[in-house]
Structure formats: C-alpha cells, structure tokens
Coordinates of C-alpha atoms and ligand atoms in Angstrom, one line a residue:
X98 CA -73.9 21.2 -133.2
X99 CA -72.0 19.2 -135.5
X100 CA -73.2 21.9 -138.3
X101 CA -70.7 24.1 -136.6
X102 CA -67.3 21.5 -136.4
X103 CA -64.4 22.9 -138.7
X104 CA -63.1 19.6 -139.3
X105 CA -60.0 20.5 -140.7
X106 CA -58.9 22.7 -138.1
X107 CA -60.1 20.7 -135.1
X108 CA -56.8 20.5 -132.8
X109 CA -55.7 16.8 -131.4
X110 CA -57.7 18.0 -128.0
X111 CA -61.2 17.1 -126.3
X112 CA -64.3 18.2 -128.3
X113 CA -67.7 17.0 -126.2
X114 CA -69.2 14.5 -127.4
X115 CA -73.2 13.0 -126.9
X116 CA -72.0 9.5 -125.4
X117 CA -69.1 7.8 -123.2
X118 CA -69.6 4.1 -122.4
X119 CA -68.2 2.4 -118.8
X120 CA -68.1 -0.5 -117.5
X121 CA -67.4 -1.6 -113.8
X122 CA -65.5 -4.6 -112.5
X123 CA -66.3 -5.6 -109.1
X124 CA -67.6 -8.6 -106.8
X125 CA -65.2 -10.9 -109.1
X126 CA -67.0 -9.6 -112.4
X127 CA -67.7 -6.8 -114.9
X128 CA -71.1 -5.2 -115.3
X129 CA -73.3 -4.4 -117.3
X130 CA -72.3 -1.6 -120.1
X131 CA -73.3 1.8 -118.9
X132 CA -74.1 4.4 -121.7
X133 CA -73.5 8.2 -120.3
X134 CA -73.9 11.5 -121.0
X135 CA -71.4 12.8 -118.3
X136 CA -68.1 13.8 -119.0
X137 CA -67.1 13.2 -115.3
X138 CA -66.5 10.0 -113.6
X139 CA -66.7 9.9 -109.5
X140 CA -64.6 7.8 -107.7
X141 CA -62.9 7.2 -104.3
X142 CA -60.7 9.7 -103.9
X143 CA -58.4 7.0 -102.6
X144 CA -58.7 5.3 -105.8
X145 CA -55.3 3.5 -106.7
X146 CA -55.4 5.1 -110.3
X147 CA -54.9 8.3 -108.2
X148 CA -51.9 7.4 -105.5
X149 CA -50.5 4.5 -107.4
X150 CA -50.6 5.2 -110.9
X151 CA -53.0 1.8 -111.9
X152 CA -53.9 3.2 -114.9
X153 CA -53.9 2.1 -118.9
X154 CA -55.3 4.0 -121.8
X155 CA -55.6 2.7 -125.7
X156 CA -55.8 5.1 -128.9
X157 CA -57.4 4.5 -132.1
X158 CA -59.2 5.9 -134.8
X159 CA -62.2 5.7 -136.4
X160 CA -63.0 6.8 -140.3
X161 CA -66.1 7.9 -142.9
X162 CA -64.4 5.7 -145.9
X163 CA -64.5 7.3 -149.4
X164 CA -68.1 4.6 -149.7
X165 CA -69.7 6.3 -146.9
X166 CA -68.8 3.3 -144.2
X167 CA -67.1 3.7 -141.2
X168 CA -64.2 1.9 -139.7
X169 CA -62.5 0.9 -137.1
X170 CA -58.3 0.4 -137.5
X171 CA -57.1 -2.6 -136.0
X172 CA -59.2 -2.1 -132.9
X173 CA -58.5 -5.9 -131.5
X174 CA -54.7 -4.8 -131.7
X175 CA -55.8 -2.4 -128.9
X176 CA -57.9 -4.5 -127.1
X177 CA -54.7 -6.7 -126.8
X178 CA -52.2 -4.4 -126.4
X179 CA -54.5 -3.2 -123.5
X180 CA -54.9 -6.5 -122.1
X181 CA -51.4 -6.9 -121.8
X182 CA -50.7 -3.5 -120.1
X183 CA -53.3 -4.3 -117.8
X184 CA -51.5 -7.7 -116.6
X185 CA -48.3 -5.4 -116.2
X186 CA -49.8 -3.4 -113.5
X187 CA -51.6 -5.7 -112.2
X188 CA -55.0 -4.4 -113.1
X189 CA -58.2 -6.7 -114.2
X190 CA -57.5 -7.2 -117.8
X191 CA -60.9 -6.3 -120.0
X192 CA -61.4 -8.8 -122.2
X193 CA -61.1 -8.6 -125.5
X194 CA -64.6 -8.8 -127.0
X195 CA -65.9 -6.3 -124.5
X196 CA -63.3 -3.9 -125.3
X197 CA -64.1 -4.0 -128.7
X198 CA -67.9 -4.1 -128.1
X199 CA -67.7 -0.7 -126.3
X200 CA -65.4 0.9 -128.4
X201 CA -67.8 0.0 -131.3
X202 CA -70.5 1.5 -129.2
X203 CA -69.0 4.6 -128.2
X204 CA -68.5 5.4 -131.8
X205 CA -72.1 4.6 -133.0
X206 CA -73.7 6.0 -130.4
X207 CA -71.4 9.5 -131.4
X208 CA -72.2 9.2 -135.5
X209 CA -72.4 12.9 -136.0
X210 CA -69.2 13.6 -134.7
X211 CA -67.4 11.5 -137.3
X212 CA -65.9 13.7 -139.5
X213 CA -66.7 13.3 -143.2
X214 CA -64.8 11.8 -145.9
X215 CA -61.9 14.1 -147.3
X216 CA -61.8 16.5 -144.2
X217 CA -58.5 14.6 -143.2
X218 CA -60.2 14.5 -139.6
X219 CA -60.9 11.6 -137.8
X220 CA -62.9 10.1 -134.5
X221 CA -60.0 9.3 -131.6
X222 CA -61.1 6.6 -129.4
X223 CA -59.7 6.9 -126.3
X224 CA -60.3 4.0 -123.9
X225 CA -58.8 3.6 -120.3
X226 CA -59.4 1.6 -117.2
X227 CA -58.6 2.5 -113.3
X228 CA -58.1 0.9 -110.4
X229 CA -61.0 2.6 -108.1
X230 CA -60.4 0.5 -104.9
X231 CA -59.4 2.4 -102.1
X232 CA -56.2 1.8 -101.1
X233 CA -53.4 3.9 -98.9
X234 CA -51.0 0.9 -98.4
X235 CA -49.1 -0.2 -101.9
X236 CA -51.4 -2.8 -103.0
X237 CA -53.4 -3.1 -106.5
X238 CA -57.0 -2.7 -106.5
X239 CA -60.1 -5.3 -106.7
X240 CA -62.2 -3.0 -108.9
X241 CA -62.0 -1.5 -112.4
X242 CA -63.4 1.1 -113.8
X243 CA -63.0 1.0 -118.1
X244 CA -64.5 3.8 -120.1
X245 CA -64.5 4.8 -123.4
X246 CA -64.7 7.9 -124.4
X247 CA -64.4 9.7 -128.5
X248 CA -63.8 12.8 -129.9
X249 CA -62.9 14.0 -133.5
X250 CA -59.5 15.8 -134.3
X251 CA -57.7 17.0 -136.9
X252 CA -55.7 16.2 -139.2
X253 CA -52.2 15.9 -138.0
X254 CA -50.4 18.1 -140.4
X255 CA -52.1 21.5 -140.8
X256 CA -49.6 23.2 -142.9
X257 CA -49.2 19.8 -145.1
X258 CA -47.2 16.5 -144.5
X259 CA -43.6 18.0 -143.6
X260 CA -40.4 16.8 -141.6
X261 CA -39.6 17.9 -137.9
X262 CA -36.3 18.0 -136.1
X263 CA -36.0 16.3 -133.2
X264 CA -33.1 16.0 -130.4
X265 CA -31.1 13.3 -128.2
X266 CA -30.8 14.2 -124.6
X267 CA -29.3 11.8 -122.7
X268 CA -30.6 13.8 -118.8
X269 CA -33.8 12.1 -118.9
X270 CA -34.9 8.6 -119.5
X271 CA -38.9 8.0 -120.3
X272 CA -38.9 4.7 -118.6
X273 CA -36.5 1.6 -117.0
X274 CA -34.7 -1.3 -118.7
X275 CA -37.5 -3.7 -117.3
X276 CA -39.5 -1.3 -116.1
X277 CA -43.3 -0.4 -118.0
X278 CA -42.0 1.4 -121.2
X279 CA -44.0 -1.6 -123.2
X280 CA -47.0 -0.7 -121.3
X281 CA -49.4 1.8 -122.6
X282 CA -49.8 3.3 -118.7
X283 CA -50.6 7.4 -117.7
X284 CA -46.9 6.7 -115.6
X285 CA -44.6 6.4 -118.6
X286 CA -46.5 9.8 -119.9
X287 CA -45.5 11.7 -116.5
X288 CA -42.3 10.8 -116.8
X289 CA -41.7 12.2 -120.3
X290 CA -43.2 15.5 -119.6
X291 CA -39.9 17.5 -118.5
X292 CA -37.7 16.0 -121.5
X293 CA -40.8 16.7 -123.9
X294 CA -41.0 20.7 -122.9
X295 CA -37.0 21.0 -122.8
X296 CA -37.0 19.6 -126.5
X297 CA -40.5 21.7 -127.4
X298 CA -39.0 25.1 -125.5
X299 CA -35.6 24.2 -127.6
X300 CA -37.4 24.6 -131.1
X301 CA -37.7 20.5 -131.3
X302 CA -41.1 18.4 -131.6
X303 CA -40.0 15.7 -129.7
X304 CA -36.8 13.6 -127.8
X305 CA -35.4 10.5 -129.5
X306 CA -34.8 8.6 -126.6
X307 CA -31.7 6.6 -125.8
X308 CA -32.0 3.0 -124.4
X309 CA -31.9 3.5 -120.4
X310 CA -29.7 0.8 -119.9
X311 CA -26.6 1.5 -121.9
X312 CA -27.7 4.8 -124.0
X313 CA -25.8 3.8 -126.6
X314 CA -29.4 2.3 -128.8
X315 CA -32.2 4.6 -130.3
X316 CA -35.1 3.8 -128.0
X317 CA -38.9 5.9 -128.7
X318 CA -39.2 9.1 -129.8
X319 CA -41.5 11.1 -127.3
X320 CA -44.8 8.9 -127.2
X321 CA -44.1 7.4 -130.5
X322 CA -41.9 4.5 -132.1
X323 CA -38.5 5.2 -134.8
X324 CA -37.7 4.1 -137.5
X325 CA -35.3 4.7 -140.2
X326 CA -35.0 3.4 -144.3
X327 CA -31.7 2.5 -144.9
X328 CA -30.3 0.5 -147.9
X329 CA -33.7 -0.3 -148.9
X330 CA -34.2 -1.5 -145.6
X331 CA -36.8 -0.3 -143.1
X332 CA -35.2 -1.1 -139.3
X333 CA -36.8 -0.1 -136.0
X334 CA -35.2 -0.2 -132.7
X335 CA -36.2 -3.6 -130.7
X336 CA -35.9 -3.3 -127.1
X337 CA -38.0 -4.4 -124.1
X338 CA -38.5 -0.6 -122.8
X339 CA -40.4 0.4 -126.0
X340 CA -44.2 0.3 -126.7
X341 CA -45.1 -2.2 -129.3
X342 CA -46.6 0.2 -131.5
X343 CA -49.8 -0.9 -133.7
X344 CA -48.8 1.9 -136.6
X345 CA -45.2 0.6 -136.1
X346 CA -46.2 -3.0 -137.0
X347 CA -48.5 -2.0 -139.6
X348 CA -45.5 0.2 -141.5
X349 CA -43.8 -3.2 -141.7
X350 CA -45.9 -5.2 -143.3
X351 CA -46.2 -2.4 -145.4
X352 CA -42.6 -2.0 -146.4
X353 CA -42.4 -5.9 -146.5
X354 CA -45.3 -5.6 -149.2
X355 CA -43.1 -3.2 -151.0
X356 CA -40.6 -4.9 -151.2
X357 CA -38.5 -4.0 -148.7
X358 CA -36.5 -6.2 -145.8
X359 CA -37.3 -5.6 -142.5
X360 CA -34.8 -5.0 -139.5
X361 CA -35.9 -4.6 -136.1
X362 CA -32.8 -4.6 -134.1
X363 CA -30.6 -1.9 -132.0
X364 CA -29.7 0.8 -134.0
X365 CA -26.6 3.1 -132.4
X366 CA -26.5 6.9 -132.4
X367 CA -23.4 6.4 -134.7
X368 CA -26.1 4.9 -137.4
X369 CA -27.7 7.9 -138.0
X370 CA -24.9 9.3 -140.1
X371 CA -25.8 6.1 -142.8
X372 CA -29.5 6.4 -143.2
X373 CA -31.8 7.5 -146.1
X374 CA -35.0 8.7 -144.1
X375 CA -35.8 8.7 -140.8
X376 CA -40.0 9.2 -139.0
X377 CA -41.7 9.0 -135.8
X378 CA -45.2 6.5 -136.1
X379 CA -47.8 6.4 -134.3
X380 CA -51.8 6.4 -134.5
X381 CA -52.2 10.3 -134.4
X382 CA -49.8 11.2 -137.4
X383 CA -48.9 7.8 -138.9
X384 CA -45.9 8.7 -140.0
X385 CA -44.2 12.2 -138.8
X386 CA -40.8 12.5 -141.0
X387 CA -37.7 14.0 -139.4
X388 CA -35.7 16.0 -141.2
X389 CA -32.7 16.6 -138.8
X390 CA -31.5 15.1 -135.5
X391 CA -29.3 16.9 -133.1
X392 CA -27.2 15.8 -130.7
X393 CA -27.3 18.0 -127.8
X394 CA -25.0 16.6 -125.5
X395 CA -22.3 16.2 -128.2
X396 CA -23.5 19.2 -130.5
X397 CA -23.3 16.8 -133.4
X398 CA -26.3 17.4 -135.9
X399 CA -27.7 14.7 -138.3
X400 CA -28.6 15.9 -141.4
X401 CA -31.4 12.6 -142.3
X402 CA -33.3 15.1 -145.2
X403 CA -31.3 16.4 -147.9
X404 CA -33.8 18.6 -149.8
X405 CA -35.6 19.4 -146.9
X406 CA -38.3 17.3 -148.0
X407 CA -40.0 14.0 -146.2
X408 CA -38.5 10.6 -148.1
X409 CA -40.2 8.6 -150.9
X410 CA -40.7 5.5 -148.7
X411 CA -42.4 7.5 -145.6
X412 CA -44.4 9.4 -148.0
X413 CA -45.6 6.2 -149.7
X414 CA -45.7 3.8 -146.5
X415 CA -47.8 7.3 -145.0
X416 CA -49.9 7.3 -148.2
X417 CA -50.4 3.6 -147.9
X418 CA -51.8 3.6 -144.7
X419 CA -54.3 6.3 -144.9
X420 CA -55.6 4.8 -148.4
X421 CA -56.7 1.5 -146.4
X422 CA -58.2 2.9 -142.8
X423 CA -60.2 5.5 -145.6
X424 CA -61.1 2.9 -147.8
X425 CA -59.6 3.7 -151.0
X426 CA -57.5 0.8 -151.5
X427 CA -58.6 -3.1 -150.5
X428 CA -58.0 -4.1 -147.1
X429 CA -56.2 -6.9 -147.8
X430 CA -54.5 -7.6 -144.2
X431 CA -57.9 -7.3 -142.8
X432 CA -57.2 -4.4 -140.5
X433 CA -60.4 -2.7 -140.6
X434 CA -63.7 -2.8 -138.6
X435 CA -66.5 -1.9 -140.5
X436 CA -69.2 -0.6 -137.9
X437 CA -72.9 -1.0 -139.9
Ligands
PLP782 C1 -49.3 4.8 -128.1 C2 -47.8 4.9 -128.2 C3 -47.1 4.7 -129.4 C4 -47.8 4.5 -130.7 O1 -48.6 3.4 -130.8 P1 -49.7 3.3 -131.9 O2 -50.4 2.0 -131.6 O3 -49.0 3.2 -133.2 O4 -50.6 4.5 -131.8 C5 -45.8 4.7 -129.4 N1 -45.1 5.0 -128.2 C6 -45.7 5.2 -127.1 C7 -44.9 5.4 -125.8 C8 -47.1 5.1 -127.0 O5 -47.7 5.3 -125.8

C-alpha cells in the first residue's frame, strides 16, 4: 500500500506497481493497447531481444508539481530518441504519439505511486521494445513487443547533493567508433558492466570513458553524458559514440539562459587540468558533480573541486532543472507534460 512507501528512501530499483501497458506489432501493424497487471511478459524463447540483443529502452520521469499537477519531462524527446534507436537496430520504430500515449497511461493508471510533492522522489518511466520473432539465423525480427512499465525511486542524493570521484581506464571501451553508443540499446549496458564494477570495487562511482577511436577525447561517463564549466563556458564532448542525452541538452539551454557560451566539441584528457567544475547528467541525478578525476593508467589525479564542494554553475544549472519538472518556476521552454 502506498500508505507504507518511504518516499525518501526508496532506492533507484523496481517497486510493484498496479499497471504496465504493451503493445504488439505484428501482421504489418501495432495493436491495440493492452493494460496489465503482470509483471512478466512471455515470449518465444527464441525471441531476437534474447540471442541478438534487438532491444531499446527510454527513461523518464514523472512529478507531483508544488500545485498538485503532475508532469511528464520532455517525454516526446524520448519517444524520439527511441525512434531513432529503434531504426539503429533495425527494430519497428513506435511512433511517436503512441509512445507518448502509453507512457501517459502507464502513469495515470499508477497515480498512487507518484510520490508527493517535496519528498524529492519521483515516478521512472521505463519504456522498452523487443524483437519477439523467432529467429536462430542473424536476421531482425517482424514483431515488436513495446511496454511500459513505472515505478517510483528516490531521490538521487541521500546524504545531500555532493561530488563523486570518478576514473579514466583506458582497458575497456563501452561501445565502437560507429558502432551503437548513440543508441539507447540493453547491448551498450552489457558492455559497460566489467569497467563499471572495476571503477565501483576501486572506490569510484563511475568510468569517464575515452573516445574508442583515438582515446585521446573525453567520451560518457558510465551511462551518463560530461561535461565541464570552463571560462564561463559550459563544453560537452561531441562524438558519434555518445548518447544524445535529453538532461544534457536541457543543461545547455540552461547555461545559454544564464548567460553562458556553449561548446560541444572534443575535449582532451590534458583539459582537465584547466576546468572550473566538472558533472555527470543524466535523467536519474540531473546533474552528479565530480570532485576528482584520476588517471589510472597514468596515476595522474585531477583535482576539478577545490573546497570539496559541487560548483556554483552545477548547483544552479541542478537547481534549475528540478524547479521546472516540479513546477516552481515557469516552463518557459515548454518541456513539461501536464497529465490531467
Ligand atoms: C540514458 C543515457 C544517458 C542520459 O540520458 P538522459 O536522457 O539525460 O537521461 C546518458 N548516457 C547513456 C549511455 C544513456 O544510456
């Protein structure tokens, strides 16, 4: 019972919910919306989200605003970002308005288990799509399966918005040069797993990957984008290999409605030793800071936080953000959904 939810100490993990919504491509066409109470899915067991990785998944947030409403962040970023990772693997692409139809479904239909206003918690909406064909030869399937499924979490900083340390290893690469990196697909996440635990088992919250081609260019950092402030500036690596983050692009028009130039360029290890503040983004934290960077093939350590404290831009850009998906401040971009 929702009575019983600690809101603020929810972890980012899998709470039941009442409702998941599906839908089912086949025969040329999607279905009708299915509305469920199971938490399992059957499928082939042949399925080519199984043996061949055809597999996408979204995240995004829902919010009880400060006026009781709730809302939706920049969901058709996600049903487009989707889209597009769907044409990279060759998987049916759902389109758009049905995306957003049954993500705004799945979070009605799950009202109680939106945490309140103030309890720094949040609905996660987390919508995917598999190939269910069955396939043994290498060959994409005919039918879909999408689903969306919620669940509240937590805030993402317990013990208060603070700065991590993070490291460059240079053994691993998350994805290829042209490969899926700016695809939102299950692979890319398998293929971070070993880095991730040899940075977590070292004391670190996450790997600031190099660029796979040269590893000479700041890449992601674990399953989140970079960025840095510099000069007044706020730059972010470009590259074909990252994940166009929706946070990421929101940060910027942010900054640029500070005030503040925007870069997005390659950024070298080397740079590290010249900037002001330095944060992982992403939906889950918004903005994590990074205090320190090390090195560990070289040993070298970047020192990015003085005082040990997260910057005044990241706090502010972080601040920012929240304010407008909670409804504090005027949604002047237009980024929210308001779900009546
Ligand atoms: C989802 C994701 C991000 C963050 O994207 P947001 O839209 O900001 O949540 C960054 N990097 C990777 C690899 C991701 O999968």
């Amino acid at each position: 019972m929702t009575e019983e939810i600690d809101w603020a100490s929810l972890p980012f993990g899998y709470v039941p919910t009442d409702y998941n919504v599906r839908c089912t491509f086949r025969d040329g066409k999607w279905g009708e919306i299915e509305v469920t109470t199971s938490d399992t899915i059957n499928i082939h067991m042949a399925a080519t989200a199984l043996h061949y990785g055809q597999e996408l998944f979204e995240g995004a947030k829902a919010f009880r605003g400060k006026d009781g409403k709730i809302r939706m962040f920049r969901i058709e970023e996600n049903a487009r970002r989707a889209y597009d990772s769907a044409e990279g693997i060759l998987m049916e692409p759902v389109p758009e308005e049905l995306f957003i139809k049954m993500c705004t479904m799945a979070v009605k239909l799950n009202e109680r288990f939106i945490p309140p206003y103030g309890s720094g918690a949040s609905l996660y909406i987390r919508p995917f799509e598999l190939g269910i064909s069955p396939r043994v030869g290498v060959s994409p399937a005919t039918e879909y399966m999408f689903v969306v499924l919620v669940t509240p979490v937590g805030p993402y900083f317990k013990g208060g918005f603070q700065n991590t340390k993070i490291c460059i290893m240079r053994e691993f690469d998350r994805v290829a040069p042209r490969g899926t990196g700016r695809f939102k697909v299950g692979g890319n996440y398998a293929a971070s797993l070993r880095a991730g635990k040899m940075a977590h088992d070292g004391g670190y919250s996450a790997v600031l990957f190099l660029d796979p081609k040269e590893k000479k260019y700041l890449d992601e950092c674990g399953p989140a984008n970079f960025y840095a402030i510099k000069d007044g500036k706020y730059i972010t690596p470009a590259s074909e290999s990252i994940l166009p983050s929706i946070t990421n692009m929101s940060l910027q028009q942010l900054a640029r409605d500070m005030g503040l130039d925007v870069e997005c360029r390659h950024i070298t290890v080397d740079e590290l030793d010249t900037i002001d503040e330095a944060a992982a983004c992403g939906t889950a934290a918004v903005c994590s800071p990074i205090g320190q960077i090390d090195d560990l093939d070289t040993g070298k350590k970047y020192i990015i936080s003085k005082d040990g404290k997260p910057g005044p831009v990241t706090t502010a850009l972080y601040n920012k953000l929240n304010a407008i998906r909670l409804g504090e401040e005027p949604d002047v971009h237009g980024w929210n959904t308001i779900i009546e």
